């Protein structure tokens, strides 16, 4: 045993400790970029940040999810992924620092993070098989290797026995070590005063080796990141051109033109038909599925299905399309919230399709009371069979406002059922319809304690004036929308400062399944006022006053805005 071997390991200096954290970050970057490049072309949802984010979305308590939607709105997904990357960055720096003294354990830690990514990918409802673990594992291997090599260059070396060929650290590349030892020995002498934070008693580390390895690691990440971007663009490009190749046949039953009187010419009121680009989006998908319509199939099977179906997109279009205006609402919409929109949907009537498969509704002796729709991203949405077959315009929608669906809104095919919240009716990227019972199966949101059945509640919203705005004295146009799909809106009233309810003017009704614009000409006194709106549905039921949160079957209560008239 030589003398150095019995020395206690010297404590690493400040600069190596800092650089170890940098090594951790470089390792993390290499892991994520390599994994992403491996995932993005074929299975983008298996990229570790996406997979872990998806697993979190599947598992977080409803209250947290609600809070995230409230706090971040439609940016919630970006915030989630940024959060994961931020946590990983901190963890990577800590791992790097730990790897300085426990090199193997540091690398093993990176592998452990990879295992978490793989576990998340394998556990997603749309997992395709063991290969889904591959991107995370490949990334973790790259990251572990980077960390191992980089921290090897930082390890405080015991005073090396002088002379060529005496490698101070067993794992250093022998050739490089020799010259570095000499370089460092020189530097060591020159910086003897400790100007680089390294005292005479602190052995040198392999600075040149570190810089070279760090540069290589950064280049690896940049290369993998660039490759991932190229592959991702190629994927999206293919999907986009496939979508552009789709032309919808003209509907056999076009929608009636929207009555002119259904649109009020009031600035600030929601347009009667919501443009696709402004239509709210609510789903759990961190990566929007980009389904190839030419390879898409829809299977219809289950209890009471005497003629199971397996349809292509062309088969579906061949059944004849109808066009209907339907207002879609999200159960997570707070009173006065933005998650409601009205579109002109084009699609295949679902009732006829189910009937062709031999399905009968429960009221006519059918054994299945629940229709479970499954999507390519593993979502399940359960709808009452009775509702789908009771004569309303339940659609397998292929188009929205005259265009094929966008990817965000469910291309190539989604469900739309008037009168039901989206989470119990509006499955996007649909690929299977299974007939079953509510007793036998709980769909995704029901497993998370949302109501099994959720008809849309009556709601009204003040669009203008905006909350806390300062309209000029003189007549102020108060206007908004009200909806009670299936029942229709009979009346809308406005109250100022909790005074008497006064009738608003209702725009013409397009259909019971669409929202109605309303307006109220207000002649206010200057000062701060509260405006409140309430609607009465087609059954004569008045929108309740008591405010509730969206969970578990939709928010109730009345929308108010406070404005200051100047
Ligand atoms: N595949 C899939 N479909 C889905 C969802 C989802 O998370 N995944 N969310 C549902 C919910 S909660 C609503 S409100 C509607 C929203 O449809 P939109 O995003 O087109 O507005 O889609 C429904 N369909
Ligand atoms: Mo929703």
XYZ file of C-alpha atoms and ligand atoms in Angstrom:
591
model
C 0.000 0.000 0.000
C 1.332 3.352 -0.924
C 1.060 6.232 1.414
C -1.637 8.166 -0.490
C -4.044 5.270 -0.297
C -4.334 5.596 3.415
C -4.986 9.349 3.324
C -8.577 10.364 3.946
C -10.223 11.578 0.713
C -9.682 15.306 0.596
C -12.831 17.475 0.583
C -13.530 18.707 -2.953
C -12.939 22.385 -3.555
C -15.625 24.958 -4.283
C -15.078 24.980 -8.028
C -15.318 21.202 -8.449
C -18.476 21.258 -6.338
C -19.994 23.903 -8.598
C -18.893 22.052 -11.697
C -20.368 18.845 -10.323
C -23.745 20.549 -10.214
C -23.127 21.658 -13.804
C -22.287 18.042 -14.646
C -25.601 17.025 -13.121
C -27.443 19.563 -15.279
C -25.603 18.405 -18.395
C -26.483 14.831 -17.515
C -30.138 15.738 -17.074
C -30.182 17.634 -20.367
C -28.614 14.676 -22.168
C -31.124 12.285 -20.595
C -34.172 14.364 -21.544
C -33.075 15.239 -25.068
C -31.988 11.696 -25.937
C -35.244 10.306 -24.510
C -37.300 12.879 -26.375
C -35.545 12.153 -29.652
C -36.230 8.443 -29.147
C -39.901 9.058 -28.436
C -41.062 11.864 -30.636
C -41.494 10.238 -34.031
C -43.512 7.158 -33.132
C -44.753 7.572 -29.573
C -44.431 11.193 -28.431
C -46.356 10.530 -25.219
C -43.570 8.196 -24.017
C -41.126 11.109 -23.760
C -40.391 11.181 -20.020
C -41.632 14.680 -19.154
C -44.837 14.003 -21.074
C -45.256 10.556 -19.517
C -44.638 11.789 -15.970
C -46.899 14.788 -16.572
C -49.599 12.470 -17.854
C -49.208 10.171 -14.869
C -49.539 13.200 -12.593
C -52.677 14.390 -14.398
C -54.131 10.899 -13.949
C -53.353 10.859 -10.238
C -53.583 14.338 -8.750
C -56.606 14.961 -6.549
C -59.473 16.722 -8.260
C -59.065 19.753 -5.999
C -55.504 20.273 -7.224
C -56.518 19.809 -10.842
C -59.368 22.306 -10.374
C -56.982 24.754 -8.818
C -54.527 24.348 -11.709
C -57.276 24.977 -14.264
C -58.411 28.041 -12.325
C -54.914 29.392 -11.774
C -53.406 28.700 -15.186
C -56.409 28.166 -17.459
C -55.452 26.599 -20.751
C -51.743 27.124 -19.914
C -52.039 24.516 -17.165
C -50.251 21.888 -19.243
C -47.315 24.105 -20.115
C -47.014 25.087 -16.452
C -47.067 21.420 -15.405
C -44.300 20.479 -17.838
C -42.189 23.488 -16.927
C -42.638 22.532 -13.283
C -41.439 18.996 -13.941
C -38.399 20.262 -15.837
C -37.613 22.704 -13.007
C -37.828 19.950 -10.378
C -35.656 17.708 -12.554
C -33.088 20.481 -12.945
C -32.776 20.881 -9.179
C -32.587 17.109 -8.733
C -29.951 16.858 -11.455
C -27.772 19.513 -9.813
C -28.072 17.769 -6.451
C -27.292 14.400 -8.023
C -24.267 15.904 -9.730
C -23.005 17.283 -6.458
C -23.533 13.901 -4.777
C -21.774 12.124 -7.626
C -18.619 14.080 -6.902
C -18.016 11.958 -3.830
C -20.219 8.971 -4.705
C -19.705 8.601 -8.400
C -21.468 5.302 -9.004
C -24.376 6.252 -6.782
C -24.808 9.485 -8.757
C -25.026 7.608 -12.038
C -27.381 5.101 -10.432
C -29.542 8.016 -9.313
C -29.900 9.124 -12.937
C -30.935 5.583 -13.861
C -33.500 5.690 -11.066
C -35.054 8.832 -12.558
C -35.125 6.997 -15.881
C -36.968 4.141 -14.226
C -39.576 6.606 -12.969
C -40.059 7.891 -16.532
C -40.338 4.344 -17.854
C -42.807 3.412 -15.128
C -44.911 6.470 -15.969
C -44.905 5.651 -19.689
C -45.869 2.022 -19.093
C -48.652 3.014 -16.738
C -50.427 5.449 -19.076
C -53.843 4.262 -20.199
C -52.704 4.370 -23.829
C -49.458 2.435 -23.232
C -48.744 0.230 -26.236
C -46.312 -2.246 -24.662
C -42.892 -2.645 -23.058
C -41.245 -0.630 -25.832
C -42.831 2.475 -24.326
C -40.183 2.283 -21.588
C -37.390 2.581 -24.118
C -37.080 6.364 -24.500
C -36.782 6.926 -20.750
C -34.263 4.104 -20.388
C -32.171 5.245 -23.356
C -32.155 8.769 -21.999
C -31.226 7.589 -18.516
C -28.301 5.569 -19.847
C -27.016 8.599 -21.749
C -27.470 10.793 -18.676
C -25.784 8.309 -16.327
C -22.837 7.977 -18.681
C -22.443 11.753 -18.939
C -22.524 12.150 -15.176
C -20.109 9.313 -14.587
C -17.564 10.599 -17.069
C -17.863 14.241 -16.010
C -17.593 13.631 -12.281
C -14.629 11.365 -12.982
C -12.841 14.418 -14.333
C -13.656 16.370 -11.192
C -12.633 13.826 -8.603
C -9.886 15.237 -6.369
C -6.881 13.201 -7.243
C -4.434 12.206 -4.637
C -0.993 13.560 -5.270
C -0.026 11.524 -8.255
C 3.227 9.709 -8.221
C 5.245 11.585 -10.794
C 6.215 9.879 -13.977
C 4.459 8.817 -17.150
C 1.898 6.040 -17.022
C 0.944 6.458 -13.407
C -2.758 7.153 -13.750
C -3.935 8.956 -10.649
C -7.510 7.853 -11.107
C -8.167 4.372 -12.301
C -11.020 5.399 -14.552
C -9.277 8.217 -16.376
C -8.435 7.714 -19.991
C -4.824 6.698 -19.743
C -3.406 8.745 -22.625
C -5.147 11.935 -21.691
C -4.271 11.550 -18.063
C -0.593 11.632 -18.582
C -0.539 14.975 -20.290
C -3.198 16.397 -17.985
C -1.289 15.351 -14.983
C 1.619 17.272 -16.281
C -0.496 20.255 -17.165
C -2.144 20.233 -13.832
C 1.097 19.791 -12.043
C 2.284 22.885 -13.824
C -0.837 24.814 -13.040
C -0.626 23.581 -9.549
C 2.774 25.083 -9.169
C 1.714 28.328 -10.784
C -1.346 28.702 -8.610
C 0.354 27.651 -5.515
C -0.937 30.702 -3.750
C -4.427 29.293 -4.084
C -5.812 31.961 -6.409
C -8.113 29.330 -7.938
C -9.499 28.249 -4.614
C -7.275 25.243 -4.548
C -4.751 25.118 -1.837
C -1.443 23.342 -2.016
C -2.918 20.506 0.024
C -5.844 20.135 -2.404
C -4.929 17.896 -5.286
C -5.763 19.081 -8.786
C -8.649 17.797 -10.869
C -8.688 17.146 -14.578
C -9.754 20.525 -15.849
C -9.042 19.925 -19.494
C -10.717 16.541 -19.377
C -13.761 18.089 -17.763
C -14.051 20.846 -20.338
C -13.714 18.340 -23.170
C -16.253 15.943 -21.697
C -18.667 18.758 -20.800
C -18.418 20.088 -24.335
C -19.120 16.622 -25.705
C -22.101 16.245 -23.378
C -23.507 19.624 -24.377
C -23.026 18.714 -28.032
C -24.856 15.438 -27.432
C -27.799 17.291 -25.916
C -27.848 19.877 -28.676
C -27.673 17.141 -31.294
C -30.421 15.066 -29.690
C -32.526 18.170 -29.195
C -32.101 19.152 -32.838
C -32.912 15.628 -33.979
C -36.022 15.610 -31.785
C -37.163 18.905 -33.277
C -36.654 17.606 -36.818
C -38.472 14.348 -36.088
C -41.286 16.166 -34.309
C -41.732 18.523 -37.254
C -41.751 15.603 -39.680
C -44.435 13.921 -37.626
C -46.607 17.007 -37.409
C -46.061 17.714 -41.094
C -47.232 14.233 -42.067
C -50.248 14.523 -39.818
C -51.120 17.990 -41.094
C -50.936 16.988 -44.751
C -53.027 13.897 -44.036
C -55.627 16.153 -42.419
C -55.517 18.597 -45.310
C -56.210 15.730 -47.701
C -59.556 15.137 -45.974
C -62.601 16.610 -47.667
C -65.962 16.225 -46.040
C -68.915 15.427 -48.290
C -71.688 18.012 -48.091
C -74.139 17.198 -45.308
C -77.314 15.420 -46.383
C -79.068 17.497 -43.745
C -77.425 20.942 -43.527
C -78.065 23.179 -40.545
C -80.647 25.895 -41.088
C -78.990 29.272 -41.434
C -78.594 30.939 -38.052
C -81.572 33.313 -37.717
C -80.431 36.892 -38.259
C -82.106 37.888 -35.038
C -80.035 35.336 -33.088
C -77.036 37.654 -33.333
C -77.119 40.888 -31.368
C -75.002 43.696 -32.814
C -73.430 44.528 -29.461
C -69.668 44.896 -29.102
C -68.225 42.576 -26.485
C -70.898 39.878 -26.576
C -69.692 36.338 -27.427
C -70.162 35.729 -31.159
C -73.082 33.364 -31.750
C -70.819 30.808 -33.470
C -67.476 30.495 -31.670
C -64.565 30.531 -34.150
C -62.569 27.301 -33.909
C -59.434 29.168 -32.879
C -61.292 30.704 -29.919
C -63.136 27.544 -28.916
C -62.125 26.419 -25.441
C -60.024 23.298 -25.132
C -60.147 20.975 -22.141
C -58.459 17.579 -22.115
C -55.756 15.581 -20.386
C -53.477 15.282 -23.432
C -50.021 16.833 -22.974
C -49.316 16.000 -26.606
C -52.252 16.543 -28.939
C -52.913 13.218 -30.696
C -52.340 13.578 -34.427
C -54.322 10.684 -35.792
C -53.893 9.530 -39.391
C -57.466 9.389 -40.711
C -56.526 6.927 -43.444
C -55.510 4.358 -40.845
C -58.186 5.272 -38.302
C -60.786 2.628 -37.328
C -63.812 2.773 -35.088
C -64.902 -0.423 -33.356
C -68.398 -0.747 -31.913
C -68.915 -3.697 -29.604
C -70.251 -4.784 -26.239
C -73.405 -5.799 -24.442
C -76.408 -5.976 -26.737
C -74.390 -5.300 -29.883
C -75.685 -7.956 -32.281
C -73.703 -6.647 -35.266
C -70.316 -5.342 -34.094
C -68.791 -2.779 -36.420
C -65.276 -1.925 -37.495
C -65.469 1.215 -39.593
C -62.933 3.240 -41.550
C -63.158 7.009 -41.839
C -64.529 6.596 -45.392
C -67.162 4.143 -44.113
C -68.249 6.704 -41.583
C -68.454 9.573 -44.101
C -70.422 7.257 -46.387
C -73.230 7.019 -43.832
C -74.395 10.564 -44.583
C -73.572 13.623 -42.554
C -75.830 16.019 -40.761
C -74.958 19.518 -39.584
C -76.233 20.989 -36.303
C -75.511 23.955 -34.054
C -74.727 22.675 -30.577
C -73.333 24.477 -27.543
C -70.670 22.452 -25.717
C -69.953 23.080 -22.041
C -67.276 21.825 -19.682
C -68.295 20.710 -16.208
C -65.198 22.503 -14.869
C -66.546 25.855 -16.001
C -66.972 28.167 -13.036
C -69.970 30.490 -12.991
C -69.102 33.158 -15.552
C -66.203 31.081 -16.860
C -64.843 30.614 -20.385
C -65.243 26.853 -20.955
C -68.315 26.993 -23.155
C -68.578 27.421 -26.904
C -71.090 27.109 -29.698
C -70.156 25.454 -32.984
C -71.763 24.234 -36.174
C -70.901 20.536 -35.962
C -70.924 18.129 -38.893
C -71.210 14.446 -38.125
C -72.889 11.086 -38.374
C -76.018 10.605 -36.248
C -74.922 8.272 -33.486
C -78.343 6.785 -32.739
C -78.719 5.404 -36.252
C -75.238 3.947 -36.216
C -75.862 2.198 -32.885
C -79.259 0.947 -34.098
C -77.537 -0.524 -37.149
C -75.345 -2.496 -34.749
C -78.452 -3.874 -33.067
C -78.307 -1.598 -30.043
C -81.612 -0.768 -28.330
C -81.928 1.864 -25.582
C -82.921 0.639 -22.100
C -86.433 2.025 -22.581
C -86.872 -0.466 -25.426
C -85.379 -3.407 -23.573
C -81.711 -2.877 -24.404
C -79.344 -4.467 -21.845
C -76.715 -1.681 -21.931
C -77.364 1.686 -20.280
C -73.861 3.121 -20.733
C -71.961 3.904 -23.919
C -68.237 4.074 -23.181
C -66.157 5.941 -25.730
C -62.412 5.287 -25.790
C -59.863 7.561 -27.394
C -56.449 6.930 -28.856
C -54.972 8.623 -25.780
C -56.721 6.234 -23.421
C -59.515 8.558 -22.267
C -62.799 6.881 -21.415
C -66.072 8.796 -21.396
C -69.372 7.209 -20.389
C -72.691 8.463 -21.802
C -76.228 7.241 -21.070
C -77.385 5.140 -24.042
C -80.892 6.468 -23.451
C -79.736 10.064 -24.008
C -77.854 9.173 -27.176
C -80.915 7.398 -28.639
C -83.769 9.641 -27.431
C -83.985 11.650 -30.621
C -81.485 14.420 -29.836
C -78.694 15.150 -32.325
C -75.975 13.009 -30.753
C -73.147 13.038 -33.276
C -69.955 11.333 -34.179
C -68.617 14.685 -35.309
C -66.044 14.977 -38.083
C -66.304 18.710 -38.711
C -66.648 21.988 -36.911
C -67.755 25.272 -38.509
C -67.431 23.862 -42.015
C -63.939 22.379 -41.637
C -62.681 18.946 -40.634
C -62.027 18.904 -36.880
C -58.710 20.348 -35.815
C -56.319 18.056 -33.967
C -57.007 19.983 -30.742
C -60.714 19.361 -31.032
C -60.528 15.647 -31.772
C -59.579 14.956 -35.408
C -60.654 12.781 -37.077
C -63.755 11.917 -35.035
C -65.240 12.953 -31.708
C -68.590 12.693 -30.002
C -70.937 15.590 -29.338
C -74.185 15.060 -27.441
C -76.445 18.060 -26.823
C -77.332 18.639 -23.184
C -74.481 16.740 -21.510
C -71.243 18.128 -20.137
C -68.206 17.268 -22.259
C -66.706 14.832 -19.757
C -69.748 12.536 -20.085
C -70.319 12.931 -23.809
C -67.702 14.567 -25.999
C -64.830 12.063 -26.360
C -62.183 13.404 -28.757
C -59.852 11.251 -30.906
C -62.364 8.456 -30.451
C -61.488 4.917 -31.536
C -63.943 2.629 -29.780
C -67.540 2.577 -28.594
C -68.362 -0.089 -26.042
C -71.881 -0.793 -24.841
C -71.950 -1.675 -21.148
C -73.708 -0.683 -17.931
C -73.065 2.042 -15.367
C -72.923 -0.718 -12.740
C -70.199 -2.584 -14.590
C -67.832 0.224 -15.524
C -66.661 3.619 -14.275
C -65.139 5.891 -16.908
C -62.063 8.096 -16.311
C -63.703 11.045 -14.531
C -66.155 8.872 -12.613
C -63.178 7.000 -11.143
C -62.135 10.444 -9.941
C -65.483 10.951 -8.225
C -67.171 13.205 -10.758
C -70.854 12.401 -11.254
C -71.796 9.419 -13.431
C -74.548 11.383 -15.113
C -74.190 15.071 -15.770
C -76.801 16.967 -17.763
C -75.861 20.602 -18.404
C -77.198 23.058 -15.817
C -78.847 26.341 -16.740
C -76.292 29.147 -16.866
C -75.991 32.755 -17.932
C -72.925 34.947 -18.298
C -72.311 38.673 -18.531
C -69.827 39.249 -21.366
C -69.949 43.022 -21.328
C -69.187 45.254 -19.484
C -66.091 43.437 -18.264
C -65.518 42.993 -14.514
C -64.005 46.107 -12.905
C -64.327 48.107 -16.103
C -65.186 51.801 -15.925
C -67.940 52.512 -18.447
C -68.951 56.119 -19.123
C -72.186 57.341 -17.627
C -75.064 57.303 -20.066
C -76.728 54.164 -21.397
C -74.530 51.089 -20.901
C -75.274 47.964 -22.911
C -75.094 44.914 -20.676
C -75.012 41.724 -22.724
C -74.016 38.104 -22.651
C -75.097 34.561 -23.334
C -77.303 32.024 -21.552
C -77.586 28.295 -22.118
C -79.639 25.300 -21.031
C -79.056 22.740 -23.789
C -82.076 20.468 -24.477
C -84.396 22.737 -22.477
C -83.669 26.063 -24.125
C -83.680 29.533 -22.571
C -87.069 31.186 -21.945
C -86.063 34.295 -20.042
C -83.022 36.251 -18.856
C -83.175 38.898 -16.131
C -80.698 41.380 -14.720
C -80.532 42.860 -11.251
C -78.531 45.972 -10.379
C -77.154 46.198 -6.836
C -79.500 43.397 -5.717
C -82.500 45.467 -6.833
C -85.547 44.051 -8.605
C -85.053 41.614 -11.502
C -85.668 43.267 -14.838
C -86.117 41.467 -18.152
C -83.258 41.420 -20.596
C -83.975 41.350 -24.325
C -83.433 37.835 -25.706
C -81.995 37.311 -29.170
C -83.889 34.844 -31.334
C -83.450 31.154 -30.507
C -81.438 29.115 -33.011
C -82.248 25.825 -31.306
C -82.844 24.522 -27.805
C -79.336 23.088 -27.953
C -77.598 26.410 -28.498
C -76.930 29.316 -26.244
C -78.882 32.564 -26.612
C -77.476 36.046 -26.571
C -79.243 38.627 -24.405
C -78.909 42.361 -23.749
C -80.035 44.870 -21.196
C -79.973 48.632 -21.734
C -78.810 50.076 -18.438
C -78.995 53.722 -17.392
C -76.750 53.830 -14.366
C -75.921 56.527 -11.834
C -72.176 57.185 -11.530
C -70.506 55.017 -8.913
C -69.711 51.372 -8.292
C -72.438 48.856 -9.106
C -72.955 45.108 -9.112
C -74.738 43.557 -12.076
C -76.188 40.060 -11.659
C -77.828 37.873 -14.285
C -80.147 34.868 -14.056
C -81.822 32.712 -16.681
C -85.011 30.682 -16.757
C -84.930 27.505 -18.842
C -87.576 26.172 -21.203
C -89.111 24.121 -18.385
C -89.647 27.285 -16.324
C -86.888 26.517 -13.806
C -84.966 29.589 -12.621
C -81.190 29.392 -12.373
C -80.482 28.907 -8.651
C -78.867 31.645 -6.553
C -76.657 29.490 -4.372
C -73.090 29.319 -5.648
C -71.379 25.933 -5.845
C -68.061 24.808 -7.269
C -67.885 22.678 -10.433
C -67.233 19.411 -8.565
C -68.951 16.950 -8.878
C -71.574 17.781 -11.513
C -71.212 21.416 -12.573
C -71.156 24.853 -10.940
C -74.435 26.456 -9.917
C -75.208 30.034 -9.054
C -75.422 33.393 -10.768
C -72.783 35.480 -12.490
C -72.100 38.991 -11.173
C -69.747 41.702 -12.290
C -68.754 44.847 -10.482
C -68.226 47.974 -12.575
C -67.587 51.596 -11.771
C -69.550 54.074 -13.858
C -67.592 57.310 -14.298
N -59.838 12.121 -25.502
C -60.378 13.062 -24.720
N -61.582 13.563 -25.012
C -62.145 14.518 -24.236
C -61.477 14.993 -23.094
C -60.203 14.460 -22.793
O -59.556 14.814 -21.806
N -59.674 13.501 -23.625
N -62.062 15.967 -22.324
C -63.512 16.106 -22.410
C -63.991 17.326 -21.789
S -63.890 17.397 -20.101
C -64.565 18.335 -22.498
S -65.307 19.613 -21.724
C -64.552 18.333 -23.971
C -63.924 19.599 -24.480
O -63.871 19.582 -25.876
P -63.015 20.694 -26.611
O -61.635 20.638 -26.047
O -63.082 20.382 -28.055
O -63.673 22.016 -26.290
O -63.820 17.237 -24.483
C -64.040 16.027 -23.825
N -63.361 15.000 -24.569
Mo -65.009 19.179 -19.456
